[in-house]
Amino acid sequence: MPITKPGTMIPAKARPDLYLFAHKGLRAFLGDTLNRCGRMDTGDSNEVIQTLAQVRELLAICRAHLDKEEYYLHPAMEARRAGSAMHTAEDHAEHLRSFENLAASVRNVEQAKGDERHGAALHLYREFALFVADNLEHMHTEEIENNTVLWATHSDAELLALQKQLVSSIPPAEMAVFLRWMIPAMSAPERAALLTGIKQNAPAEAFSATMGNLKPHLAERDWYKLMAALAGL
Ligand SMILES: [Fe+2]
């Protein structure tokens, strides 16, 4: 697919992007899960249990993400430009079928024994790889085409209000999973800005829990950059 299409809006100044950071997290989660499926040793039951648990968690997060987009973003687009959310809504219908097929493939790996388990795991790996490919294209379409619509039809204040509504509707357990993937996937300045906001606005326990969950997943260099950015707040 081409990176941009004619008519794509490239804003002269940065506009609120309601997709980018969540998608950076999802891209990281999808890639890591695909790698884990590829290297899974089907003779090691613990590894199989942990890998399949990650696939299930990924599918649950993708489902939650899809639901939020459909509840908050698509109606906002449709209200100002009828038909503008149709393309991604069709993709979502396809993704719902993929969730079911992948969940069935996960169960097949669980139930298979011996050599059969190897075949079932290979099937899951390949099916999951196609799901990742599909999602990478889909997220690109949302970031380019849907943002073009949102930026043309909404002010920054309206977009930030919509983002606030969406983010505050995410249950804490689900948010913890999002943050675990999203924060390490951001650049150091983006990460520092996000955590500055959390430190200044969230309860102290929520901030320290976020930092504690984050540390094992951050490279040492990134951790020190973050410490430097948060020092003195
Ligand atoms: Fe989507």
PDB file of C-alpha atoms and ligand atoms in Angstrom:
ATOM      1  CA  MET A   1       0.000   0.000   0.000  1.00  0.00           C
ATOM      2  CA  PRO A   2       1.263   3.542  -0.705  1.00  0.00           C
ATOM      3  CA  ILE A   3       2.317   5.524   2.364  1.00  0.00           C
ATOM      4  CA  THR A   4      -0.044   8.395   1.531  1.00  0.00           C
ATOM      5  CA  LYS A   5      -2.926   8.957  -0.887  1.00  0.00           C
ATOM      6  CA  PRO A   6      -3.868  12.120  -2.796  1.00  0.00           C
ATOM      7  CA  GLY A   7      -5.806  14.445  -0.496  1.00  0.00           C
ATOM      8  CA  THR A   8      -3.985  13.276   2.626  1.00  0.00           C
ATOM      9  CA  MET A   9      -3.690  16.096   5.124  1.00  0.00           C
ATOM     10  CA  ILE A  10      -0.197  16.816   6.405  1.00  0.00           C
ATOM     11  CA  PRO A  11      -0.833  19.485   9.046  1.00  0.00           C
ATOM     12  CA  ALA A  12       1.499  22.494   9.106  1.00  0.00           C
ATOM     13  CA  LYS A  13       1.512  22.314  12.901  1.00  0.00           C
ATOM     14  CA  ALA A  14       1.191  19.238  15.110  1.00  0.00           C
ATOM     15  CA  ARG A  15      -2.452  18.332  15.739  1.00  0.00           C
ATOM     16  CA  PRO A  16      -3.752  16.005  18.478  1.00  0.00           C
ATOM     17  CA  ASP A  17      -3.256  12.452  17.223  1.00  0.00           C
ATOM     18  CA  LEU A  18      -5.705  10.099  18.902  1.00  0.00           C
ATOM     19  CA  TYR A  19      -4.213   7.018  17.278  1.00  0.00           C
ATOM     20  CA  LEU A  20      -0.431   7.294  17.282  1.00  0.00           C
ATOM     21  CA  PHE A  21       0.664   6.291  20.780  1.00  0.00           C
ATOM     22  CA  ALA A  22      -1.903   3.518  21.224  1.00  0.00           C
ATOM     23  CA  HIS A  23      -0.823   2.197  17.825  1.00  0.00           C
ATOM     24  CA  LYS A  24       2.885   2.357  18.700  1.00  0.00           C
ATOM     25  CA  GLY A  25       2.032   0.153  21.669  1.00  0.00           C
ATOM     26  CA  LEU A  26      -0.063  -2.226  19.582  1.00  0.00           C
ATOM     27  CA  ARG A  27       2.649  -2.529  16.929  1.00  0.00           C
ATOM     28  CA  ALA A  28       5.143  -3.469  19.655  1.00  0.00           C
ATOM     29  CA  PHE A  29       2.718  -5.930  21.292  1.00  0.00           C
ATOM     30  CA  LEU A  30       1.846  -7.533  17.934  1.00  0.00           C
ATOM     31  CA  GLY A  31       5.525  -7.875  16.940  1.00  0.00           C
ATOM     32  CA  ASP A  32       6.620  -9.309  20.272  1.00  0.00           C
ATOM     33  CA  THR A  33       3.735 -11.795  20.327  1.00  0.00           C
ATOM     34  CA  LEU A  34       4.493 -12.904  16.770  1.00  0.00           C
ATOM     35  CA  ASN A  35       8.154 -13.487  17.708  1.00  0.00           C
ATOM     36  CA  ARG A  36       7.156 -15.465  20.785  1.00  0.00           C
ATOM     37  CA  CYS A  37       4.840 -17.666  18.713  1.00  0.00           C
ATOM     38  CA  GLY A  38       7.675 -18.267  16.241  1.00  0.00           C
ATOM     39  CA  ARG A  39      10.184 -19.352  18.863  1.00  0.00           C
ATOM     40  CA  MET A  40       7.739 -21.308  21.051  1.00  0.00           C
ATOM     41  CA  ASP A  41       9.103 -24.735  22.024  1.00  0.00           C
ATOM     42  CA  THR A  42       6.018 -26.955  21.816  1.00  0.00           C
ATOM     43  CA  GLY A  43       7.721 -29.551  24.019  1.00  0.00           C
ATOM     44  CA  ASP A  44       7.965 -27.054  26.901  1.00  0.00           C
ATOM     45  CA  SER A  45       4.517 -26.859  28.523  1.00  0.00           C
ATOM     46  CA  ASN A  46       5.307 -23.790  30.607  1.00  0.00           C
ATOM     47  CA  GLU A  47       6.490 -21.887  27.563  1.00  0.00           C
ATOM     48  CA  VAL A  48       3.376 -22.934  25.642  1.00  0.00           C
ATOM     49  CA  ILE A  49       1.106 -21.792  28.505  1.00  0.00           C
ATOM     50  CA  GLN A  50       2.845 -18.402  28.745  1.00  0.00           C
ATOM     51  CA  THR A  51       2.947 -17.798  24.999  1.00  0.00           C
ATOM     52  CA  LEU A  52      -0.722 -18.680  24.522  1.00  0.00           C
ATOM     53  CA  ALA A  53      -1.613 -16.450  27.486  1.00  0.00           C
ATOM     54  CA  GLN A  54       0.153 -13.563  25.731  1.00  0.00           C
ATOM     55  CA  VAL A  55      -1.733 -14.261  22.491  1.00  0.00           C
ATOM     56  CA  ARG A  56      -5.019 -14.187  24.434  1.00  0.00           C
ATOM     57  CA  GLU A  57      -4.063 -10.961  26.206  1.00  0.00           C
ATOM     58  CA  LEU A  58      -3.122  -9.394  22.869  1.00  0.00           C
ATOM     59  CA  LEU A  59      -6.461 -10.418  21.338  1.00  0.00           C
ATOM     60  CA  ALA A  60      -8.336  -8.965  24.334  1.00  0.00           C
ATOM     61  CA  ILE A  61      -6.463  -5.664  24.004  1.00  0.00           C
ATOM     62  CA  CYS A  62      -7.060  -5.518  20.243  1.00  0.00           C
ATOM     63  CA  ARG A  63     -10.761  -6.110  20.890  1.00  0.00           C
ATOM     64  CA  ALA A  64     -10.888  -3.395  23.556  1.00  0.00           C
ATOM     65  CA  HIS A  65      -9.043  -0.980  21.260  1.00  0.00           C
ATOM     66  CA  LEU A  66     -11.424  -1.718  18.384  1.00  0.00           C
ATOM     67  CA  ASP A  67     -14.440  -1.130  20.655  1.00  0.00           C
ATOM     68  CA  LYS A  68     -13.100   2.273  21.806  1.00  0.00           C
ATOM     69  CA  GLU A  69     -12.490   3.395  18.233  1.00  0.00           C
ATOM     70  CA  GLU A  70     -15.995   2.354  17.246  1.00  0.00           C
ATOM     71  CA  TYR A  71     -17.619   3.979  20.281  1.00  0.00           C
ATOM     72  CA  TYR A  72     -15.723   7.285  20.296  1.00  0.00           C
ATOM     73  CA  LEU A  73     -13.917   7.939  17.013  1.00  0.00           C
ATOM     74  CA  HIS A  74     -16.169   6.559  14.293  1.00  0.00           C
ATOM     75  CA  PRO A  75     -19.315   8.410  15.487  1.00  0.00           C
ATOM     76  CA  ALA A  76     -17.293  11.658  15.716  1.00  0.00           C
ATOM     77  CA  MET A  77     -16.134  11.186  12.111  1.00  0.00           C
ATOM     78  CA  GLU A  78     -19.563  10.151  10.801  1.00  0.00           C
ATOM     79  CA  ALA A  79     -21.303  13.069  12.543  1.00  0.00           C
ATOM     80  CA  ARG A  80     -19.199  15.581  10.593  1.00  0.00           C
ATOM     81  CA  ARG A  81     -18.562  13.638   7.387  1.00  0.00           C
ATOM     82  CA  ALA A  82     -21.059  10.869   6.599  1.00  0.00           C
ATOM     83  CA  GLY A  83     -19.470   7.649   5.359  1.00  0.00           C
ATOM     84  CA  SER A  84     -15.949   8.619   6.463  1.00  0.00           C
ATOM     85  CA  ALA A  85     -15.590   5.791   9.009  1.00  0.00           C
ATOM     86  CA  MET A  86     -16.955   3.120   6.674  1.00  0.00           C
ATOM     87  CA  HIS A  87     -13.591   1.809   5.448  1.00  0.00           C
ATOM     88  CA  THR A  88     -12.167   1.166   8.908  1.00  0.00           C
ATOM     89  CA  ALA A  89     -15.523  -0.127  10.211  1.00  0.00           C
ATOM     90  CA  GLU A  90     -15.392  -2.788   7.459  1.00  0.00           C
ATOM     91  CA  ASP A  91     -11.841  -3.692   8.523  1.00  0.00           C
ATOM     92  CA  HIS A  92     -13.084  -4.030  12.103  1.00  0.00           C
ATOM     93  CA  ALA A  93     -15.780  -6.511  11.056  1.00  0.00           C
ATOM     94  CA  GLU A  94     -13.014  -8.570   9.458  1.00  0.00           C
ATOM     95  CA  HIS A  95     -10.903  -8.299  12.627  1.00  0.00           C
ATOM     96  CA  LEU A  96     -13.768  -9.641  14.748  1.00  0.00           C
ATOM     97  CA  ARG A  97     -13.740 -12.789  12.592  1.00  0.00           C
ATOM     98  CA  SER A  98      -9.933 -12.988  12.957  1.00  0.00           C
ATOM     99  CA  PHE A  99     -10.226 -12.809  16.770  1.00  0.00           C
ATOM    100  CA  GLU A 100     -12.517 -15.863  16.730  1.00  0.00           C
ATOM    101  CA  ASN A 101     -10.327 -17.811  14.315  1.00  0.00           C
ATOM    102  CA  LEU A 102      -7.172 -17.069  16.315  1.00  0.00           C
ATOM    103  CA  ALA A 103      -8.858 -17.984  19.607  1.00  0.00           C
ATOM    104  CA  ALA A 104      -9.824 -21.330  18.019  1.00  0.00           C
ATOM    105  CA  SER A 105      -6.230 -21.852  16.841  1.00  0.00           C
ATOM    106  CA  VAL A 106      -4.951 -21.130  20.354  1.00  0.00           C
ATOM    107  CA  ARG A 107      -7.322 -23.794  21.723  1.00  0.00           C
ATOM    108  CA  ASN A 108      -6.096 -26.245  19.058  1.00  0.00           C
ATOM    109  CA  VAL A 109      -2.490 -25.791  20.227  1.00  0.00           C
ATOM    110  CA  GLU A 110      -3.591 -26.334  23.835  1.00  0.00           C
ATOM    111  CA  GLN A 111      -5.473 -29.516  23.042  1.00  0.00           C
ATOM    112  CA  ALA A 112      -2.981 -31.039  20.572  1.00  0.00           C
ATOM    113  CA  LYS A 113      -0.415 -33.573  21.757  1.00  0.00           C
ATOM    114  CA  GLY A 114       3.089 -34.486  20.547  1.00  0.00           C
ATOM    115  CA  ASP A 115       3.769 -33.918  16.831  1.00  0.00           C
ATOM    116  CA  GLU A 116       0.242 -32.623  16.298  1.00  0.00           C
ATOM    117  CA  ARG A 117       1.020 -29.758  18.666  1.00  0.00           C
ATOM    118  CA  HIS A 118       3.950 -28.734  16.485  1.00  0.00           C
ATOM    119  CA  GLY A 119       1.652 -28.492  13.436  1.00  0.00           C
ATOM    120  CA  ALA A 120      -1.022 -26.609  15.388  1.00  0.00           C
ATOM    121  CA  ALA A 121       1.585 -24.130  16.652  1.00  0.00           C
ATOM    122  CA  LEU A 122       2.911 -23.537  13.139  1.00  0.00           C
ATOM    123  CA  HIS A 123      -0.636 -22.890  11.937  1.00  0.00           C
ATOM    124  CA  LEU A 124      -1.169 -20.368  14.754  1.00  0.00           C
ATOM    125  CA  TYR A 125       2.165 -18.644  13.963  1.00  0.00           C
ATOM    126  CA  ARG A 126       1.312 -18.217  10.277  1.00  0.00           C
ATOM    127  CA  GLU A 127      -2.263 -17.153  10.935  1.00  0.00           C
ATOM    128  CA  PHE A 128      -1.040 -14.659  13.530  1.00  0.00           C
ATOM    129  CA  ALA A 129       1.576 -13.278  11.082  1.00  0.00           C
ATOM    130  CA  LEU A 130      -1.191 -12.503   8.562  1.00  0.00           C
ATOM    131  CA  PHE A 131      -3.221 -10.872  11.351  1.00  0.00           C
ATOM    132  CA  VAL A 132      -0.203  -8.677  12.182  1.00  0.00           C
ATOM    133  CA  ALA A 133       0.208  -7.736   8.503  1.00  0.00           C
ATOM    134  CA  ASP A 134      -3.473  -6.828   8.278  1.00  0.00           C
ATOM    135  CA  ASN A 135      -3.319  -4.771  11.463  1.00  0.00           C
ATOM    136  CA  LEU A 136      -0.216  -2.871  10.340  1.00  0.00           C
ATOM    137  CA  GLU A 137      -2.036  -1.775   7.171  1.00  0.00           C
ATOM    138  CA  HIS A 138      -5.213  -1.013   9.096  1.00  0.00           C
ATOM    139  CA  MET A 139      -3.456   1.174  11.670  1.00  0.00           C
ATOM    140  CA  HIS A 140      -1.697   3.045   8.882  1.00  0.00           C
ATOM    141  CA  THR A 141      -5.042   3.773   7.221  1.00  0.00           C
ATOM    142  CA  GLU A 142      -6.424   5.055  10.523  1.00  0.00           C
ATOM    143  CA  GLU A 143      -3.429   7.280  11.215  1.00  0.00           C
ATOM    144  CA  ILE A 144      -3.393   8.750   7.708  1.00  0.00           C
ATOM    145  CA  GLU A 145      -6.958   8.698   6.369  1.00  0.00           C
ATOM    146  CA  ASN A 146      -8.993   8.899   9.574  1.00  0.00           C
ATOM    147  CA  ASN A 147      -6.767  11.599  11.013  1.00  0.00           C
ATOM    148  CA  THR A 148      -7.214  13.592   7.797  1.00  0.00           C
ATOM    149  CA  VAL A 149     -10.972  13.522   8.447  1.00  0.00           C
ATOM    150  CA  LEU A 150     -10.687  14.208  12.189  1.00  0.00           C
ATOM    151  CA  TRP A 151      -8.298  17.135  11.673  1.00  0.00           C
ATOM    152  CA  ALA A 152     -10.456  18.642   8.930  1.00  0.00           C
ATOM    153  CA  THR A 153     -13.691  18.399  10.918  1.00  0.00           C
ATOM    154  CA  HIS A 154     -12.630  18.970  14.557  1.00  0.00           C
ATOM    155  CA  SER A 155     -10.718  21.640  16.440  1.00  0.00           C
ATOM    156  CA  ASP A 156      -7.766  20.723  18.687  1.00  0.00           C
ATOM    157  CA  ALA A 157      -9.942  21.385  21.756  1.00  0.00           C
ATOM    158  CA  GLU A 158     -12.645  19.021  20.474  1.00  0.00           C
ATOM    159  CA  LEU A 159     -10.100  16.298  19.724  1.00  0.00           C
ATOM    160  CA  LEU A 160      -8.483  16.627  23.151  1.00  0.00           C
ATOM    161  CA  ALA A 161     -11.910  16.432  24.809  1.00  0.00           C
ATOM    162  CA  LEU A 162     -12.699  13.288  22.812  1.00  0.00           C
ATOM    163  CA  GLN A 163      -9.335  11.788  23.786  1.00  0.00           C
ATOM    164  CA  LYS A 164      -9.996  12.546  27.460  1.00  0.00           C
ATOM    165  CA  GLN A 165     -13.399  10.841  27.289  1.00  0.00           C
ATOM    166  CA  LEU A 166     -11.916   7.789  25.567  1.00  0.00           C
ATOM    167  CA  VAL A 167      -8.915   7.427  27.900  1.00  0.00           C
ATOM    168  CA  SER A 168     -10.976   7.861  31.075  1.00  0.00           C
ATOM    169  CA  SER A 169     -13.333   5.062  29.962  1.00  0.00           C
ATOM    170  CA  ILE A 170     -10.505   2.471  29.948  1.00  0.00           C
ATOM    171  CA  PRO A 171     -10.642   0.207  33.048  1.00  0.00           C
ATOM    172  CA  PRO A 172      -7.428   0.266  35.196  1.00  0.00           C
ATOM    173  CA  ALA A 173      -6.390  -3.346  34.475  1.00  0.00           C
ATOM    174  CA  GLU A 174      -6.718  -2.785  30.732  1.00  0.00           C
ATOM    175  CA  MET A 175      -4.878   0.540  31.007  1.00  0.00           C
ATOM    176  CA  ALA A 176      -1.959  -1.198  32.760  1.00  0.00           C
ATOM    177  CA  VAL A 177      -1.572  -3.575  29.794  1.00  0.00           C
ATOM    178  CA  PHE A 178      -1.789  -0.673  27.322  1.00  0.00           C
ATOM    179  CA  LEU A 179       0.837   1.314  29.215  1.00  0.00           C
ATOM    180  CA  ARG A 180       3.153  -1.703  29.536  1.00  0.00           C
ATOM    181  CA  TRP A 181       3.401  -1.864  25.721  1.00  0.00           C
ATOM    182  CA  MET A 182       2.821   1.746  24.814  1.00  0.00           C
ATOM    183  CA  ILE A 183       5.368   3.538  27.030  1.00  0.00           C
ATOM    184  CA  PRO A 184       8.446   1.503  25.980  1.00  0.00           C
ATOM    185  CA  ALA A 185       7.365   1.880  22.329  1.00  0.00           C
ATOM    186  CA  MET A 186       7.386   5.703  22.488  1.00  0.00           C
ATOM    187  CA  SER A 187      10.435   7.939  21.884  1.00  0.00           C
ATOM    188  CA  ALA A 188      12.211   9.302  24.979  1.00  0.00           C
ATOM    189  CA  PRO A 189      10.692  12.824  24.657  1.00  0.00           C
ATOM    190  CA  GLU A 190       7.175  11.397  24.080  1.00  0.00           C
ATOM    191  CA  ARG A 191       7.615   9.073  27.076  1.00  0.00           C
ATOM    192  CA  ALA A 192       8.842  11.903  29.279  1.00  0.00           C
ATOM    193  CA  ALA A 193       5.849  14.083  28.327  1.00  0.00           C
ATOM    194  CA  LEU A 194       3.359  11.292  29.054  1.00  0.00           C
ATOM    195  CA  LEU A 195       4.879  10.412  32.434  1.00  0.00           C
ATOM    196  CA  THR A 196       5.159  14.053  33.406  1.00  0.00           C
ATOM    197  CA  GLY A 197       1.395  14.291  32.845  1.00  0.00           C
ATOM    198  CA  ILE A 198       0.762  11.132  34.890  1.00  0.00           C
ATOM    199  CA  LYS A 199       3.030  12.350  37.706  1.00  0.00           C
ATOM    200  CA  GLN A 200       1.321  15.728  37.841  1.00  0.00           C
ATOM    201  CA  ASN A 201      -2.284  14.544  37.511  1.00  0.00           C
ATOM    202  CA  ALA A 202      -2.642  10.943  38.744  1.00  0.00           C
ATOM    203  CA  PRO A 203      -2.537   9.749  42.386  1.00  0.00           C
ATOM    204  CA  ALA A 204       1.046   9.115  43.629  1.00  0.00           C
ATOM    205  CA  GLU A 205       0.380   5.335  43.957  1.00  0.00           C
ATOM    206  CA  ALA A 206      -0.794   5.122  40.325  1.00  0.00           C
ATOM    207  CA  PHE A 207       2.354   6.926  39.181  1.00  0.00           C
ATOM    208  CA  SER A 208       4.712   4.680  41.171  1.00  0.00           C
ATOM    209  CA  ALA A 209       2.859   1.535  40.015  1.00  0.00           C
ATOM    210  CA  THR A 210       3.256   2.699  36.392  1.00  0.00           C
ATOM    211  CA  MET A 211       6.981   3.333  36.913  1.00  0.00           C
ATOM    212  CA  GLY A 212       7.460  -0.044  38.643  1.00  0.00           C
ATOM    213  CA  ASN A 213       5.711  -1.876  35.778  1.00  0.00           C
ATOM    214  CA  LEU A 214       7.711   0.061  33.231  1.00  0.00           C
ATOM    215  CA  LYS A 215      11.254  -0.418  34.542  1.00  0.00           C
ATOM    216  CA  PRO A 216      11.757  -4.085  33.482  1.00  0.00           C
ATOM    217  CA  HIS A 217      10.728  -3.218  29.926  1.00  0.00           C
ATOM    218  CA  LEU A 218      12.863  -0.136  29.382  1.00  0.00           C
ATOM    219  CA  ALA A 219      16.490  -0.098  28.180  1.00  0.00           C
ATOM    220  CA  GLU A 220      18.896   1.381  30.729  1.00  0.00           C
ATOM    221  CA  ARG A 221      19.607   4.397  28.505  1.00  0.00           C
ATOM    222  CA  ASP A 222      15.887   5.143  28.187  1.00  0.00           C
ATOM    223  CA  TRP A 223      15.371   4.691  31.934  1.00  0.00           C
ATOM    224  CA  TYR A 224      18.057   7.278  32.739  1.00  0.00           C
ATOM    225  CA  LYS A 225      16.668   9.697  30.171  1.00  0.00           C
ATOM    226  CA  LEU A 226      13.286   9.353  31.856  1.00  0.00           C
ATOM    227  CA  MET A 227      14.730   9.844  35.334  1.00  0.00           C
ATOM    228  CA  ALA A 228      16.476  13.013  34.129  1.00  0.00           C
ATOM    229  CA  ALA A 229      13.261  14.344  32.571  1.00  0.00           C
ATOM    230  CA  LEU A 230      11.196  13.665  35.714  1.00  0.00           C
ATOM    231  CA  ALA A 231      13.783  14.986  38.166  1.00  0.00           C
ATOM    232  CA  GLY A 232      12.641  18.110  39.955  1.00  0.00           C
ATOM    233  CA  LEU A 233       8.942  17.733  39.108  1.00  0.00           C
TER     234      LEU A 233
HETATM  235 FE    FE B   1      -8.968   0.218  14.257  1.00  0.00          FE
END
